[in-house]
Short mmCIF file of N, CA and C in Angstrom, two decimals:
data_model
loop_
_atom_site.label_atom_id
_atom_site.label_comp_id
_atom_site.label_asym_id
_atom_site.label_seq_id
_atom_site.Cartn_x
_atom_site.Cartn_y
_atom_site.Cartn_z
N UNK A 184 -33.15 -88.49 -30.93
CA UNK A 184 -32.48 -88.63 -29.65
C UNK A 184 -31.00 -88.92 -29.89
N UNK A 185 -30.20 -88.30 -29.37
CA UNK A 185 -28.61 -88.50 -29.42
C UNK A 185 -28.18 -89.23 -28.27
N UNK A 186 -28.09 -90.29 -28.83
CA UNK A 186 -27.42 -91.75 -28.51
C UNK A 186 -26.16 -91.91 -28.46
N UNK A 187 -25.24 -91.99 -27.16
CA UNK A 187 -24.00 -92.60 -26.84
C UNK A 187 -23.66 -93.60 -27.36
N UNK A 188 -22.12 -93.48 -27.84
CA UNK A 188 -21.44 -94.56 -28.43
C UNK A 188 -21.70 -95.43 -26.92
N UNK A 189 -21.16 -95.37 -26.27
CA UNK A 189 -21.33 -96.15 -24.81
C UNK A 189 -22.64 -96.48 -24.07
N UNK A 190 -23.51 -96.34 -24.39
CA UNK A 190 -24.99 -96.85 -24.29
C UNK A 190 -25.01 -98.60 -24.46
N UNK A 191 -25.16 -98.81 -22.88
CA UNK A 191 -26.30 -100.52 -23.29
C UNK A 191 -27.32 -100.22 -23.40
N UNK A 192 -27.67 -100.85 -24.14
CA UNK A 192 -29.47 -101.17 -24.49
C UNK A 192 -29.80 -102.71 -23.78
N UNK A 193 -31.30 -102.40 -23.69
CA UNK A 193 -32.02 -103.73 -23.39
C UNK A 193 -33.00 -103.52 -24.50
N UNK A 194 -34.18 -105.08 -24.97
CA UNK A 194 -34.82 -104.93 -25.52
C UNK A 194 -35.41 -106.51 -25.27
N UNK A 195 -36.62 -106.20 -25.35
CA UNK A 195 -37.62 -107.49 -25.15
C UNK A 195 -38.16 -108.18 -26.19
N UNK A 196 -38.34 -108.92 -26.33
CA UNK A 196 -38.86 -109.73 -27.92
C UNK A 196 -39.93 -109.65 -27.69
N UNK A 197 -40.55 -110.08 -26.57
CA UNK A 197 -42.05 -110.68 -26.46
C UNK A 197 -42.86 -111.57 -27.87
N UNK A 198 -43.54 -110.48 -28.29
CA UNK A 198 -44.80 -111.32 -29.28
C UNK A 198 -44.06 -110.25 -30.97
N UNK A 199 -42.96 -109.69 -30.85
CA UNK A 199 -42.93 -109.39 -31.76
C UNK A 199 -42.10 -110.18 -32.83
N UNK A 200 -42.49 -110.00 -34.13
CA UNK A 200 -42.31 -110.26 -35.69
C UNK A 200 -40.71 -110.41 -35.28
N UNK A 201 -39.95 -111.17 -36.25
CA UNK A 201 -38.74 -111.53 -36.39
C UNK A 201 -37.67 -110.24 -36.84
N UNK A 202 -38.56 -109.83 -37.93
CA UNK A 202 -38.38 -108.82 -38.85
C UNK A 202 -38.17 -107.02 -37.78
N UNK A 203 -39.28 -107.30 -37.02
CA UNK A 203 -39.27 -105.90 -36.27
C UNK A 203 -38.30 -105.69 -35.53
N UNK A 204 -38.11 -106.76 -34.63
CA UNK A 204 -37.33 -107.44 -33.81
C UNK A 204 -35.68 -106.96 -34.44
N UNK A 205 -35.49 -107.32 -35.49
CA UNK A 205 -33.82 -106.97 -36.20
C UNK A 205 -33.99 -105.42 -36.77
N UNK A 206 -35.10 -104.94 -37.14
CA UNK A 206 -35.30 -103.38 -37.24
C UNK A 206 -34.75 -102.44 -36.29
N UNK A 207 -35.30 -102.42 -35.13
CA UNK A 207 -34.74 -102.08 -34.01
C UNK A 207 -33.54 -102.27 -33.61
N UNK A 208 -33.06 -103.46 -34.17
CA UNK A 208 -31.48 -103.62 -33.48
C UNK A 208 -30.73 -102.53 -34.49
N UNK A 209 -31.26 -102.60 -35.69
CA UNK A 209 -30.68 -101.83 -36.74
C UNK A 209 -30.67 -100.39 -36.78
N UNK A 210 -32.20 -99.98 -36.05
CA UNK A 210 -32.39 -98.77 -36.16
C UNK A 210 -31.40 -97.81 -34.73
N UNK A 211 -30.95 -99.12 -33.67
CA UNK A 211 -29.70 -98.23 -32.56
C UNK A 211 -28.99 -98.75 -33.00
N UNK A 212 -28.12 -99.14 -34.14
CA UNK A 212 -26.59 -99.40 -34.47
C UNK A 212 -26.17 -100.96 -33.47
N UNK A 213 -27.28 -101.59 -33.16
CA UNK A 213 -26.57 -103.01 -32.12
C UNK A 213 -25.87 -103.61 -33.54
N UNK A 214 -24.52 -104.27 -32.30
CA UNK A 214 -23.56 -105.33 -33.24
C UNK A 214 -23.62 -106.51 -32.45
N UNK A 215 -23.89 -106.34 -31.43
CA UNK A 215 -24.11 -107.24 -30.58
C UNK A 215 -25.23 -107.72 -29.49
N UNK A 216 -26.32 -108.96 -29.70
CA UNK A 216 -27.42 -109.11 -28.55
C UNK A 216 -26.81 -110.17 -27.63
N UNK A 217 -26.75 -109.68 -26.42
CA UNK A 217 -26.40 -110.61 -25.18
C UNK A 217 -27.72 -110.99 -24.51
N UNK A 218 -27.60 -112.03 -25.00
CA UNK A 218 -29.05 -113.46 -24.41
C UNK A 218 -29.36 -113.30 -23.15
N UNK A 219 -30.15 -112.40 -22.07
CA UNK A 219 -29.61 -112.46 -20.61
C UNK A 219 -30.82 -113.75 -20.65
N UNK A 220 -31.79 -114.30 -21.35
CA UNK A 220 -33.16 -115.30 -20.58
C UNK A 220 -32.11 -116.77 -19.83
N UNK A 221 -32.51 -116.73 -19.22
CA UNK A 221 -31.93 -118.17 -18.00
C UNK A 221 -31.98 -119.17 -19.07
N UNK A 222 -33.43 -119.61 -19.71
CA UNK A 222 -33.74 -120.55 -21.24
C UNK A 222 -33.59 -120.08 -22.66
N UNK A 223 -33.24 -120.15 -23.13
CA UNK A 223 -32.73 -119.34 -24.39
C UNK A 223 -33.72 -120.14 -25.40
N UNK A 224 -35.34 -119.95 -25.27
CA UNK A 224 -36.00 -120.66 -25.89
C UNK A 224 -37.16 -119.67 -25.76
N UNK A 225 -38.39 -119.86 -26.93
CA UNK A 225 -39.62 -119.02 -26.81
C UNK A 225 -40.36 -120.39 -27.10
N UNK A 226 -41.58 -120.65 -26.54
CA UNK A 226 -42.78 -121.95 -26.61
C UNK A 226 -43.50 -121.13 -27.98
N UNK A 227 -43.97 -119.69 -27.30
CA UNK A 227 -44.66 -119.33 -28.33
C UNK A 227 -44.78 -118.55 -29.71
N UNK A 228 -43.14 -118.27 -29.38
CA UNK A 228 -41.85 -117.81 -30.50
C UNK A 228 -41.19 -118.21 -30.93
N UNK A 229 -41.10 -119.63 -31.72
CA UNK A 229 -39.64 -120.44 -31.54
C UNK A 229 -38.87 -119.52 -32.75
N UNK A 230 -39.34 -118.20 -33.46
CA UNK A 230 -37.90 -117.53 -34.07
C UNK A 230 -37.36 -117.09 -32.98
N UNK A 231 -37.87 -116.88 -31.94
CA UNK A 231 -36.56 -116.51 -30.96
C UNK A 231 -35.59 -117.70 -29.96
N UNK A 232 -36.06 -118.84 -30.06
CA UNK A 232 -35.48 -119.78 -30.34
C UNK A 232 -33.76 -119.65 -30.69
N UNK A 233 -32.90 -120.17 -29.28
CA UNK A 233 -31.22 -119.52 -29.65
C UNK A 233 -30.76 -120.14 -30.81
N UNK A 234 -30.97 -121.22 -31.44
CA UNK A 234 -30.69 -121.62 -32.55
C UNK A 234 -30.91 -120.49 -33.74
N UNK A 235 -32.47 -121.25 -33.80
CA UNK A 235 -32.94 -119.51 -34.90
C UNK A 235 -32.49 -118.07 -34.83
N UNK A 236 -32.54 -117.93 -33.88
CA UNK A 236 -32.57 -116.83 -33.43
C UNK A 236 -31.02 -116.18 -34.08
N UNK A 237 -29.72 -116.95 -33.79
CA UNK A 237 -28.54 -116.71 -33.98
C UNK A 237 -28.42 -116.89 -35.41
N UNK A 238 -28.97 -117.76 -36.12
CA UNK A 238 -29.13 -117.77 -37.52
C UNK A 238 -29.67 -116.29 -38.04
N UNK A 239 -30.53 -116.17 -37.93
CA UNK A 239 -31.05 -114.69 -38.16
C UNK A 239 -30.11 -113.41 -37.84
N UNK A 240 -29.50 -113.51 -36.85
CA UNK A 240 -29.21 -111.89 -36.70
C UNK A 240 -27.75 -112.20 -37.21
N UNK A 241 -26.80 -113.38 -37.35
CA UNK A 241 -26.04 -113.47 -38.54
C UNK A 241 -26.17 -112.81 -39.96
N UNK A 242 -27.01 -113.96 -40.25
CA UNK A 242 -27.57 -113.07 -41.65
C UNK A 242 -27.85 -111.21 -41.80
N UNK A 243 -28.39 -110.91 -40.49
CA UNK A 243 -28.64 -109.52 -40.13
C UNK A 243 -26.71 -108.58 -40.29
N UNK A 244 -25.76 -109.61 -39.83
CA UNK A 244 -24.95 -108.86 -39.15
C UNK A 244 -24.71 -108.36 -37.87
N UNK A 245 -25.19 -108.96 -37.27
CA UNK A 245 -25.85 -109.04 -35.78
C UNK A 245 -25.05 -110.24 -35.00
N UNK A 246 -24.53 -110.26 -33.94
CA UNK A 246 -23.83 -111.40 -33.31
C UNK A 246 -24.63 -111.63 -31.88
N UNK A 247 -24.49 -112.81 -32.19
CA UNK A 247 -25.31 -113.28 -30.94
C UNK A 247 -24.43 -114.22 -29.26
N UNK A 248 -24.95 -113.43 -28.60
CA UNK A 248 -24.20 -114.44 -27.06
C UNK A 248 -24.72 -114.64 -26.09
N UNK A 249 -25.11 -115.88 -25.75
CA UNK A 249 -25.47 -116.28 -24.80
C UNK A 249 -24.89 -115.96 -23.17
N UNK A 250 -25.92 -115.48 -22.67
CA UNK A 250 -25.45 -115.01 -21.18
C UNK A 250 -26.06 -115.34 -20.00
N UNK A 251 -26.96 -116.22 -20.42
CA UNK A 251 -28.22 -116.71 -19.46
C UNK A 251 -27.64 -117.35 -18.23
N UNK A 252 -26.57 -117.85 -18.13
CA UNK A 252 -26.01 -118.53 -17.14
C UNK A 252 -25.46 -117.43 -16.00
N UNK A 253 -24.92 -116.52 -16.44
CA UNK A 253 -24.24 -115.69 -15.54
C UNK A 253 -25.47 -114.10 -15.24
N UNK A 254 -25.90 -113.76 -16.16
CA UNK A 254 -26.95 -113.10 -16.02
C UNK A 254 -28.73 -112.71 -15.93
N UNK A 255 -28.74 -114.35 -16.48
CA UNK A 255 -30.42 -115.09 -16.49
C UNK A 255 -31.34 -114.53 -15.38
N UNK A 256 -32.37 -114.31 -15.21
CA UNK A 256 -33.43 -113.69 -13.93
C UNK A 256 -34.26 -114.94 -13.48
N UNK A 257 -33.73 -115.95 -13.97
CA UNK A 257 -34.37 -117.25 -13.07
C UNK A 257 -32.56 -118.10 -12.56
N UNK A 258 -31.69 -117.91 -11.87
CA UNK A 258 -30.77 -118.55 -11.65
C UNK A 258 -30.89 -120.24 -11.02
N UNK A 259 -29.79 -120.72 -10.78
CA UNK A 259 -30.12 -122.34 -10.45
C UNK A 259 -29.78 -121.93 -9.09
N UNK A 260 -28.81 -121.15 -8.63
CA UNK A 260 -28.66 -120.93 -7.33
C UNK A 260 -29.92 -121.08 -6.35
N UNK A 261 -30.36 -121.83 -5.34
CA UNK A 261 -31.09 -121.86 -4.32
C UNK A 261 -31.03 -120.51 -4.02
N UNK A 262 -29.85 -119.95 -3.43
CA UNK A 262 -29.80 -119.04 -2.32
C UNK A 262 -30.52 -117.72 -3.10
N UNK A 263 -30.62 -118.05 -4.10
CA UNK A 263 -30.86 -116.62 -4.86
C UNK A 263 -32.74 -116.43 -4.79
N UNK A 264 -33.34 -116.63 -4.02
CA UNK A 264 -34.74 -116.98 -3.44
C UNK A 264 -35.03 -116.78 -2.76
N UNK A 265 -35.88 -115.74 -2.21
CA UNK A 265 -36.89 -115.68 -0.88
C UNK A 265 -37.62 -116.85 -0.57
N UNK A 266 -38.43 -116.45 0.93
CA UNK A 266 -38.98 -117.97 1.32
C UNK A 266 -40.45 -118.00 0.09
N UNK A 267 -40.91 -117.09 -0.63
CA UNK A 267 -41.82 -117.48 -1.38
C UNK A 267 -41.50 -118.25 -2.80
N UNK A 268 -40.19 -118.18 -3.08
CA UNK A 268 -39.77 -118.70 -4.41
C UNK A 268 -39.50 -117.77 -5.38
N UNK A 269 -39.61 -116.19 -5.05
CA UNK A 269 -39.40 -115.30 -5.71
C UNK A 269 -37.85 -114.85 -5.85
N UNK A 270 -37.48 -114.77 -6.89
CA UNK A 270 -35.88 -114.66 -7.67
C UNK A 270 -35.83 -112.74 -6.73
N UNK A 271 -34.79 -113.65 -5.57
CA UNK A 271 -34.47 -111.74 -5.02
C UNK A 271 -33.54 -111.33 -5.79
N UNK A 272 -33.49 -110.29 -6.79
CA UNK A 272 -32.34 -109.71 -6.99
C UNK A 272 -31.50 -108.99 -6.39
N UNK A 273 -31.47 -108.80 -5.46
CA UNK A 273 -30.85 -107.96 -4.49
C UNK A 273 -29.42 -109.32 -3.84
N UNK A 274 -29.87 -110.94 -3.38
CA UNK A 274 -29.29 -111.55 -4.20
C UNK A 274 -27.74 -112.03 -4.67
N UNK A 275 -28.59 -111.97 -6.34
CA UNK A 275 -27.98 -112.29 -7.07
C UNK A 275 -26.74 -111.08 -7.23
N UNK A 276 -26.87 -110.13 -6.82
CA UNK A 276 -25.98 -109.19 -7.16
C UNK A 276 -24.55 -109.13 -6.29
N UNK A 277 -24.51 -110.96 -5.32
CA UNK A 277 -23.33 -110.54 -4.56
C UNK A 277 -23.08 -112.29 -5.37
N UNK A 278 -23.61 -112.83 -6.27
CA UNK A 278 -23.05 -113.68 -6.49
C UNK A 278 -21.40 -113.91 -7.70
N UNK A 279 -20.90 -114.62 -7.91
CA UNK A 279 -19.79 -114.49 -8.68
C UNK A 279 -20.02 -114.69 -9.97
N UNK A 280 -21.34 -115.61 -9.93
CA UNK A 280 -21.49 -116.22 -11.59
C UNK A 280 -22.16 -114.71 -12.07
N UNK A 281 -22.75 -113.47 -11.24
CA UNK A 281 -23.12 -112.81 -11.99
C UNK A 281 -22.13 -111.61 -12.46
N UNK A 282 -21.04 -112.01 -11.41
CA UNK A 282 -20.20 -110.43 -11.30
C UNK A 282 -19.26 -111.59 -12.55
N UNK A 283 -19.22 -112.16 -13.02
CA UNK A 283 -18.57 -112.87 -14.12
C UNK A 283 -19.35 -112.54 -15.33
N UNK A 284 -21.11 -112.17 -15.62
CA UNK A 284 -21.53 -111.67 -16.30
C UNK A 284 -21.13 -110.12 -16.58
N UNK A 285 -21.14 -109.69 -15.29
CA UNK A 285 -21.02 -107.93 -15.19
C UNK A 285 -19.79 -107.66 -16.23
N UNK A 286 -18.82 -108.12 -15.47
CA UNK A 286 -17.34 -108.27 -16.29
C UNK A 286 -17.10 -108.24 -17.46
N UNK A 287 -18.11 -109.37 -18.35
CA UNK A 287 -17.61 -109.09 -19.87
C UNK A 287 -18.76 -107.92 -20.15
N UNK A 288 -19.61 -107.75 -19.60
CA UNK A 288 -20.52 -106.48 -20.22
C UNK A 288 -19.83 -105.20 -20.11
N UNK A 289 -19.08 -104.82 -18.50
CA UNK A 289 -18.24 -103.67 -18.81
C UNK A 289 -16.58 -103.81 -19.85
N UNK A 290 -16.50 -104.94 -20.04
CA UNK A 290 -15.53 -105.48 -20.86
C UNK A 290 -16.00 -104.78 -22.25
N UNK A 291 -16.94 -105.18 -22.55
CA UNK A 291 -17.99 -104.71 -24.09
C UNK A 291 -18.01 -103.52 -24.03
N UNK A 292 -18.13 -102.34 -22.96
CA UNK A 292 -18.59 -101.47 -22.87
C UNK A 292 -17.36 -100.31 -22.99
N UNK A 293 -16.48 -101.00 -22.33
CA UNK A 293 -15.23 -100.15 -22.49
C UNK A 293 -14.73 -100.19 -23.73
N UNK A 294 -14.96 -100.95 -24.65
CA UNK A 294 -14.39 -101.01 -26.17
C UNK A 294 -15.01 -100.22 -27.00
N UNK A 295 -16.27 -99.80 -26.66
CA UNK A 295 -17.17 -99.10 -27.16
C UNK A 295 -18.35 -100.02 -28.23
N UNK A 296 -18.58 -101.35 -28.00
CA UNK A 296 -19.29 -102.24 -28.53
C UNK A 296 -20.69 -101.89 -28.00
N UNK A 297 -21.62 -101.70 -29.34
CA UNK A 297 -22.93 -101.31 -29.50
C UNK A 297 -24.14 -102.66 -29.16
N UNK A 298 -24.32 -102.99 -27.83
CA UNK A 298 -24.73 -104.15 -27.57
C UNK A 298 -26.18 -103.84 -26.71
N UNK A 299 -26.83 -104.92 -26.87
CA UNK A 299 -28.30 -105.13 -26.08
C UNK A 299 -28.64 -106.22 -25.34
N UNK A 300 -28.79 -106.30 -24.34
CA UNK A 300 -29.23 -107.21 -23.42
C UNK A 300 -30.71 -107.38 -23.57
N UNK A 301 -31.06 -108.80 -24.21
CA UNK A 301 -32.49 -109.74 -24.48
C UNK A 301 -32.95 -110.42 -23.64
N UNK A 302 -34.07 -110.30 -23.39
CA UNK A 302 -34.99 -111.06 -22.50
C UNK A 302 -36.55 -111.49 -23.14
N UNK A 303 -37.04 -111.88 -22.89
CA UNK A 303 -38.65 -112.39 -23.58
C UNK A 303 -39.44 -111.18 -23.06
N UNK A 304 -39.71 -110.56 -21.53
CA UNK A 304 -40.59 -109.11 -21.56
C UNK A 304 -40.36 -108.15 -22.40
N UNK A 305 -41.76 -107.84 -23.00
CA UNK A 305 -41.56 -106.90 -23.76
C UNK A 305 -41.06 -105.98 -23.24
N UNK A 306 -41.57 -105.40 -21.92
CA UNK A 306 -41.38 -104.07 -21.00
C UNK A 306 -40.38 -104.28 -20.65
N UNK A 307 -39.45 -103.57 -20.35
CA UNK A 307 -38.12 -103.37 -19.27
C UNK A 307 -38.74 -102.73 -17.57
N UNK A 308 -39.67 -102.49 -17.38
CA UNK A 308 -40.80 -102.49 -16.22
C UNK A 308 -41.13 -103.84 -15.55
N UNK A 309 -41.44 -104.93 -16.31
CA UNK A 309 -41.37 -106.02 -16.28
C UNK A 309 -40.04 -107.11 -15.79
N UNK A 310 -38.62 -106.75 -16.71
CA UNK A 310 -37.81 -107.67 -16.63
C UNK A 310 -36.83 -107.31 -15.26
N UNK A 311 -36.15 -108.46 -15.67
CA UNK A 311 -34.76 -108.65 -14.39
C UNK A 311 -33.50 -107.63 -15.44
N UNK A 312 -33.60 -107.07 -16.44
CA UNK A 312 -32.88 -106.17 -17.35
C UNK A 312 -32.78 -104.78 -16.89
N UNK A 313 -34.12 -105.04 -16.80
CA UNK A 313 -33.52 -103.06 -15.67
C UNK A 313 -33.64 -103.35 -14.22
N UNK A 314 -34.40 -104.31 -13.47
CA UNK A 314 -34.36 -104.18 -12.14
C UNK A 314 -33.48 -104.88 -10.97
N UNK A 315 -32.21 -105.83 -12.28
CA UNK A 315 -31.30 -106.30 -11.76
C UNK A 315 -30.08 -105.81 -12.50
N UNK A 316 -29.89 -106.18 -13.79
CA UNK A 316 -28.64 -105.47 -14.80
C UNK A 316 -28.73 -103.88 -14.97
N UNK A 317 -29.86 -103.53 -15.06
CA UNK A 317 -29.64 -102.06 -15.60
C UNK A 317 -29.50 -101.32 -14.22
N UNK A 318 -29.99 -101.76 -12.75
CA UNK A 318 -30.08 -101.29 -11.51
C UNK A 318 -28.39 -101.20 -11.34
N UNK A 319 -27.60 -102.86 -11.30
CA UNK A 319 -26.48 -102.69 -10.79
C UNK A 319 -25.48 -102.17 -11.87
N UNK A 320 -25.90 -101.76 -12.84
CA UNK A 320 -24.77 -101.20 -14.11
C UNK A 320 -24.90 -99.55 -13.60
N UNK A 321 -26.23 -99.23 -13.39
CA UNK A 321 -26.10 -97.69 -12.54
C UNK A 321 -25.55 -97.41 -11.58
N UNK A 322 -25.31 -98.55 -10.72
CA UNK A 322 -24.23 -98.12 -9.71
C UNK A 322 -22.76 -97.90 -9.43
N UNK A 323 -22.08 -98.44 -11.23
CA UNK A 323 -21.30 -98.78 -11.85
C UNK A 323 -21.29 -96.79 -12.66
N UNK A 324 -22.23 -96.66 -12.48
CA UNK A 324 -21.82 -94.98 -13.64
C UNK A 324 -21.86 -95.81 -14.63
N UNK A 325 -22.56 -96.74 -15.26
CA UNK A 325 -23.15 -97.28 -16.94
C UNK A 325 -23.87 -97.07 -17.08
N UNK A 326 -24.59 -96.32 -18.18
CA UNK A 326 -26.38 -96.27 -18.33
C UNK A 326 -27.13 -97.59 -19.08
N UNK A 327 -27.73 -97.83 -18.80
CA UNK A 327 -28.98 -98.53 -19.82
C UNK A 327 -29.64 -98.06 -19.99
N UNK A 328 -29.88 -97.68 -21.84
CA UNK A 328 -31.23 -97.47 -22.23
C UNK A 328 -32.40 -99.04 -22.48
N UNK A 329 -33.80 -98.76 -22.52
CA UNK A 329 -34.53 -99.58 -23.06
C UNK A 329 -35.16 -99.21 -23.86
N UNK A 330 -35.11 -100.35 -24.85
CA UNK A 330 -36.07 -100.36 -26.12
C UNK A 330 -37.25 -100.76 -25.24
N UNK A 331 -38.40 -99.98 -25.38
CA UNK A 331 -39.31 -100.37 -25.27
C UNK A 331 -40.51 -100.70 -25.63
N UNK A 332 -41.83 -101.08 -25.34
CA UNK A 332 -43.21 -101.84 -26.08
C UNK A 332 -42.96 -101.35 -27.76
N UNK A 333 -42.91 -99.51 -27.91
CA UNK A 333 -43.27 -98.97 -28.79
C UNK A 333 -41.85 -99.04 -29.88
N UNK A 334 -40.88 -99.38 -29.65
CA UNK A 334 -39.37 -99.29 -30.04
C UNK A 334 -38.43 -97.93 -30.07
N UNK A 335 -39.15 -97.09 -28.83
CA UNK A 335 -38.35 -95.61 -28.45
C UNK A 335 -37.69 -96.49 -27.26
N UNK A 336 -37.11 -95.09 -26.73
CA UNK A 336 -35.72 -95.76 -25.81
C UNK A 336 -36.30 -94.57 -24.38
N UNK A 337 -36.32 -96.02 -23.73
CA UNK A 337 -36.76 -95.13 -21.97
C UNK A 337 -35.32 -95.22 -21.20
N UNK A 338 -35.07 -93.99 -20.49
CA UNK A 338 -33.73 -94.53 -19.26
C UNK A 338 -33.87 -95.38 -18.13
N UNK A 339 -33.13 -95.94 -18.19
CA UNK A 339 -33.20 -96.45 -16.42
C UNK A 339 -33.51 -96.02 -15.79
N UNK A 340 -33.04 -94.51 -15.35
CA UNK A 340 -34.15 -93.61 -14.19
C UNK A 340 -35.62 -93.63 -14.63
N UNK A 341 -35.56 -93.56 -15.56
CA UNK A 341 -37.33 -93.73 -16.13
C UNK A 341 -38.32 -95.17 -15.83
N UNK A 342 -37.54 -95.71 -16.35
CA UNK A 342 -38.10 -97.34 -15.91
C UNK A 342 -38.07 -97.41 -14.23
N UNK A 343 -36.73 -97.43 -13.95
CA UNK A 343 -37.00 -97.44 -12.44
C UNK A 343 -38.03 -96.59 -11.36
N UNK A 344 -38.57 -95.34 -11.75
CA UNK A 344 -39.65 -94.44 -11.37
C UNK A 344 -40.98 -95.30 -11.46
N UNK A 345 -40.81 -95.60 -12.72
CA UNK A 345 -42.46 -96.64 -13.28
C UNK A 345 -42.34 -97.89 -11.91
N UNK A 346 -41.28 -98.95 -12.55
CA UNK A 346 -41.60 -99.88 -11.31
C UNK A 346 -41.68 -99.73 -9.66
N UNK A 347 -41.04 -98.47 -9.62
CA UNK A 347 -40.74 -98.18 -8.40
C UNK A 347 -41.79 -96.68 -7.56
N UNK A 348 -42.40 -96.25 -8.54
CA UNK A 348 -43.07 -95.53 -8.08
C UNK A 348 -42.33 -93.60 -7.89
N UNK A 349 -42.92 -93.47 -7.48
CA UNK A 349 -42.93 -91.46 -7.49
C UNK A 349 -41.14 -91.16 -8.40
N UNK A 350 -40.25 -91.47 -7.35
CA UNK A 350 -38.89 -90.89 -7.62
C UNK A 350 -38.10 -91.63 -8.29
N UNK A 351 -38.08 -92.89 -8.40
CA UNK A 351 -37.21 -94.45 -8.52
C UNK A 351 -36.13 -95.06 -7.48
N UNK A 352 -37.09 -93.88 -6.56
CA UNK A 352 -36.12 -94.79 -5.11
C UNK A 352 -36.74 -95.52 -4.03
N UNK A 353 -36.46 -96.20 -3.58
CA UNK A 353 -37.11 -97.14 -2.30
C UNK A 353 -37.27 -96.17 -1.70
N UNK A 354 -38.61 -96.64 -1.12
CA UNK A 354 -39.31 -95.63 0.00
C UNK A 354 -38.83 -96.70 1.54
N UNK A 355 -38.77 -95.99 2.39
CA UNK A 355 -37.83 -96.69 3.41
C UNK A 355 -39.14 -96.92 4.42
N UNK A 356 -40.40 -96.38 4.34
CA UNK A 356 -41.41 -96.71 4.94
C UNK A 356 -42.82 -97.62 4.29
N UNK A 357 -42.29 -97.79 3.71
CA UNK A 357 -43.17 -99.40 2.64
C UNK A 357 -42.51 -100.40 2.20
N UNK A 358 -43.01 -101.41 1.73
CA UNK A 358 -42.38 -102.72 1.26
C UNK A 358 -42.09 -102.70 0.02
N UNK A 359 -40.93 -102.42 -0.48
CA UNK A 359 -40.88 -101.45 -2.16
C UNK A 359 -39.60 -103.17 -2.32
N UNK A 360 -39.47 -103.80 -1.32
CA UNK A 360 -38.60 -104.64 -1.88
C UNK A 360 -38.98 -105.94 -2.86
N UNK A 361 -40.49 -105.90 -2.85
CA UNK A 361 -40.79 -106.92 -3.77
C UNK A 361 -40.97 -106.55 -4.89
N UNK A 362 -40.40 -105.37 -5.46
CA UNK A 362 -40.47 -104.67 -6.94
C UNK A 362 -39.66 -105.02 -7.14
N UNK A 363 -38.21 -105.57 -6.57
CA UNK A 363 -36.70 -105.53 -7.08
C UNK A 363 -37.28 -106.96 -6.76
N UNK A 364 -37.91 -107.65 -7.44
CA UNK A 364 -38.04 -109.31 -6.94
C UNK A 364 -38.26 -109.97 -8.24
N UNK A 365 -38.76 -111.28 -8.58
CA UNK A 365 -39.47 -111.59 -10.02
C UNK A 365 -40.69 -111.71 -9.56
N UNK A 366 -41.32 -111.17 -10.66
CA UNK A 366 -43.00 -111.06 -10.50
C UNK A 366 -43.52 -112.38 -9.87
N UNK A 367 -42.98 -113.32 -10.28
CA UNK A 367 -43.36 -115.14 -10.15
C UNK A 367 -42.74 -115.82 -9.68
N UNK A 368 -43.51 -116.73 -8.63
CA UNK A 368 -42.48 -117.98 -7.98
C UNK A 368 -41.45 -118.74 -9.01
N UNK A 369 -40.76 -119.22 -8.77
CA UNK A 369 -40.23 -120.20 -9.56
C UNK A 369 -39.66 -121.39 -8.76
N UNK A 370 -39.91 -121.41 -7.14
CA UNK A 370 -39.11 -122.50 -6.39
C UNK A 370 -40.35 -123.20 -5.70
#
């Protein structure tokens, strides 16, 4: 697959090996992983653990940055919540702390820096990476690819079809807005 110098990537850690985990970064040319998890911690991973974690992809050659604050999919913001406790992204996308995330990512992007946005879902089907960052970077004319389960690379239009069903567009006669939501309460 012929891969853009200008390509973000996403990629999920989930349950995988430390080792696989920096393969992949290696095998798309990343120089850079931007931390999007709100906690920059794994319970049942602690190599992904931001401590460890930054130790490692040092050694890799790999630079690590924390972004969880401005781009995280669990925010501290109240307002960023439906009445069920579900993280609306729809949202977060008029807030400042995130358009302060957006900023250095098209900042990265315009330099031509080979970077990936991390989250704990394995799937990009799953995360706030494609259905909040990779959604509003497309509206931007940025693509995101995702690394995904298998470590091939799905598009955003692709992912967005999966979570979203037939085309990857809201159907204007169903409730397609709790796909652009987090799977789980958190309030």
């Amino acid at each position: 697959m012929n891969i853009q110098t200008e390509t973000i990537f996403s990629i999920g850690h989930g349950a995988r090996r430390l080792e696989e985990f920096i393969a992949l970064l290696k095998k798309y040319h990343i120089r850079y992983v931007i931390d999007v998890r709100s906690k920059p911690r794994s319970r049942f991973h602690p190599h992904f653990n931001r401590e460890v974690l930054t130790l490692h992809l040092k050694e890799a050659g790999i630079r690590y940055v924390f972004m969880g604050e401005q781009l995280g999919g669990i925010p501290k913001d109240d307002q960023c919540y439906d009445e069920d406790g579900r993280v609306d992204y729809e949202k977060i996308k008029n807030k400042a702390f995130f358009h302060e995330g957006i900023e250095r990512i098209k900042t990265a992007h315009s330099k031509n820096l080979k970077i990936a946005c991390m989250c704990s879902e394995l799937s990009p089907c799953d995360c706030h990476r494609s259905k909040l960052i990779g959604d509003y970077l497309q509206s931007l004319g940025i693509e995101m690819q995702h690394i995904d389960k298998k470590g091939d690379i799905s598009s955003q239009n692709d992912v967005m079809k999966e979570v979203l069903g037939s085309n990857g567009e809201l159907d204007l006669f169903s409730d397609n807005t709790k796909k652009l939501k987090s799977r789980k309460s958190y309030r």
